[in-house]
mmCIF file of C-alpha atoms in Angstrom:
data_model
loop_
_atom_site.group_PDB
_atom_site.id
_atom_site.type_symbol
_atom_site.label_atom_id
_atom_site.label_comp_id
_atom_site.label_asym_id
_atom_site.label_seq_id
_atom_site.Cartn_x
_atom_site.Cartn_y
_atom_site.Cartn_z
ATOM 1 C CA PRO A 6 12.420 -18.628 8.005
ATOM 2 C CA GLU A 7 10.140 -15.906 9.273
ATOM 3 C CA SER A 8 11.651 -12.727 10.630
ATOM 4 C CA SER A 9 11.212 -12.119 14.335
ATOM 5 C CA SER A 10 10.872 -8.346 13.996
ATOM 6 C CA GLU A 11 7.528 -7.398 12.541
ATOM 7 C CA ASN A 12 7.912 -3.665 12.100
ATOM 8 C CA THR A 13 11.060 -3.660 9.997
ATOM 9 C CA ILE A 14 10.613 -0.983 7.360
ATOM 10 C CA THR A 15 14.199 -0.697 6.135
ATOM 11 C CA ASP A 16 15.206 -3.889 4.405
ATOM 12 C CA GLU A 17 18.587 -4.853 3.000
ATOM 13 C CA LYS A 18 16.962 -6.020 -0.234
ATOM 14 C CA ALA A 19 16.136 -3.641 -3.053
ATOM 15 C CA GLN A 20 12.873 -1.904 -2.301
ATOM 16 C CA THR A 21 9.820 -3.387 -3.930
ATOM 17 C CA THR A 22 7.372 -1.025 -5.567
ATOM 18 C CA VAL A 23 3.726 -1.375 -6.530
ATOM 19 C CA THR A 24 1.926 0.218 -9.452
ATOM 20 C CA ILE A 25 -1.748 1.079 -9.069
ATOM 21 C CA LYS A 26 -4.099 -0.746 -11.454
ATOM 22 C CA GLU A 27 -7.205 0.681 -13.097
ATOM 23 C CA THR A 28 -10.108 0.869 -10.632
ATOM 24 C CA PRO A 29 -13.894 1.129 -11.130
ATOM 25 C CA THR A 30 -13.835 4.673 -9.725
ATOM 26 C CA GLY A 31 -10.725 5.891 -11.569
ATOM 27 C CA TRP A 32 -8.875 6.391 -8.259
ATOM 28 C CA LEU A 33 -7.937 4.351 -5.200
ATOM 29 C CA LYS A 34 -8.478 5.139 -1.522
ATOM 30 C CA VAL A 35 -5.452 5.091 0.747
ATOM 31 C CA ARG A 36 -6.428 4.215 4.322
ATOM 32 C CA GLN A 37 -4.852 4.604 7.750
ATOM 33 C CA GLY A 38 -4.827 0.848 8.318
ATOM 34 C CA PRO A 39 -5.285 -2.503 6.550
ATOM 35 C CA GLY A 40 -9.079 -2.648 6.238
ATOM 36 C CA ILE A 41 -12.126 -0.797 4.942
ATOM 37 C CA THR A 42 -13.058 0.312 8.456
ATOM 38 C CA TYR A 43 -9.997 2.585 8.591
ATOM 39 C CA SER A 44 -10.301 6.240 7.590
ATOM 40 C CA GLN A 45 -9.406 7.349 4.076
ATOM 41 C CA ILE A 46 -6.366 9.632 4.136
ATOM 42 C CA LYS A 47 -5.750 10.146 0.414
ATOM 43 C CA ARG A 48 -6.785 9.217 -3.098
ATOM 44 C CA ILE A 49 -4.195 7.962 -5.563
ATOM 45 C CA ASN A 50 -4.450 7.325 -9.294
ATOM 46 C CA PRO A 51 -3.969 4.304 -11.557
ATOM 47 C CA GLY A 52 -0.519 4.148 -13.126
ATOM 48 C CA GLU A 53 1.219 5.741 -10.139
ATOM 49 C CA THR A 54 4.017 3.814 -8.419
ATOM 50 C CA TYR A 55 4.732 3.669 -4.684
ATOM 51 C CA THR A 56 7.227 1.919 -2.418
ATOM 52 C CA LEU A 57 5.819 -1.221 -0.795
ATOM 53 C CA LEU A 58 6.541 -1.214 2.943
ATOM 54 C CA GLU A 59 4.477 -4.123 4.247
ATOM 55 C CA GLU A 60 1.803 -6.665 3.296
ATOM 56 C CA LYS A 61 -1.031 -7.753 5.558
ATOM 57 C CA HIS A 62 -4.223 -9.740 4.869
ATOM 58 C CA GLY A 63 -4.767 -8.548 1.295
ATOM 59 C CA TRP A 64 -3.525 -5.004 1.945
ATOM 60 C CA TYR A 65 -0.312 -3.216 0.981
ATOM 61 C CA LYS A 66 1.290 -0.552 3.145
ATOM 62 C CA ILE A 67 2.825 2.018 0.817
ATOM 63 C CA GLY A 68 5.103 5.009 1.239
ATOM 64 C CA LEU A 69 3.436 8.314 0.359
ATOM 65 C CA PRO A 70 5.200 11.524 -0.698
ATOM 66 C CA ASP A 71 3.200 13.763 1.649
ATOM 67 C CA LYS A 72 1.570 11.810 4.469
ATOM 68 C CA GLY A 73 4.257 9.267 5.173
ATOM 69 C CA GLU A 74 2.456 5.980 4.633
ATOM 70 C CA GLY A 75 -0.949 4.396 4.114
ATOM 71 C CA TRP A 76 -2.700 1.165 3.153
ATOM 72 C CA ILE A 77 -4.284 0.109 -0.138
ATOM 73 C CA ALA A 78 -6.213 -3.016 -1.190
ATOM 74 C CA SER A 79 -3.712 -5.322 -2.885
ATOM 75 C CA GLN A 80 -6.213 -6.316 -5.577
ATOM 76 C CA TYR A 81 -5.774 -2.842 -7.072
ATOM 77 C CA ALA A 82 -1.993 -2.923 -7.254
ATOM 78 C CA VAL A 83 0.652 -5.001 -8.977
ATOM 79 C CA LYS A 84 4.070 -5.678 -7.464
ATOM 80 C CA ASN A 85 7.088 -4.666 -9.521
ATOM 81 C CA LYS A 86 10.388 -6.518 -9.378
#
């Protein structure tokens, strides 16, 4: 069953993480929202691991150490168990 609350960030389950895959540029843009029209707020590097907060339309919302949170294209990340 789908959850009724959409903005739940704290979950009772163990937190899922994502590891950044190799990219054509050697880095990955982190954006303010789930789409290429959103501003870039940071660049992250392949091999780094981040907490997965949310998934939306092919984008992952991740927790960042400095800026709080941002969105990355899910094709450039792999979910860890």
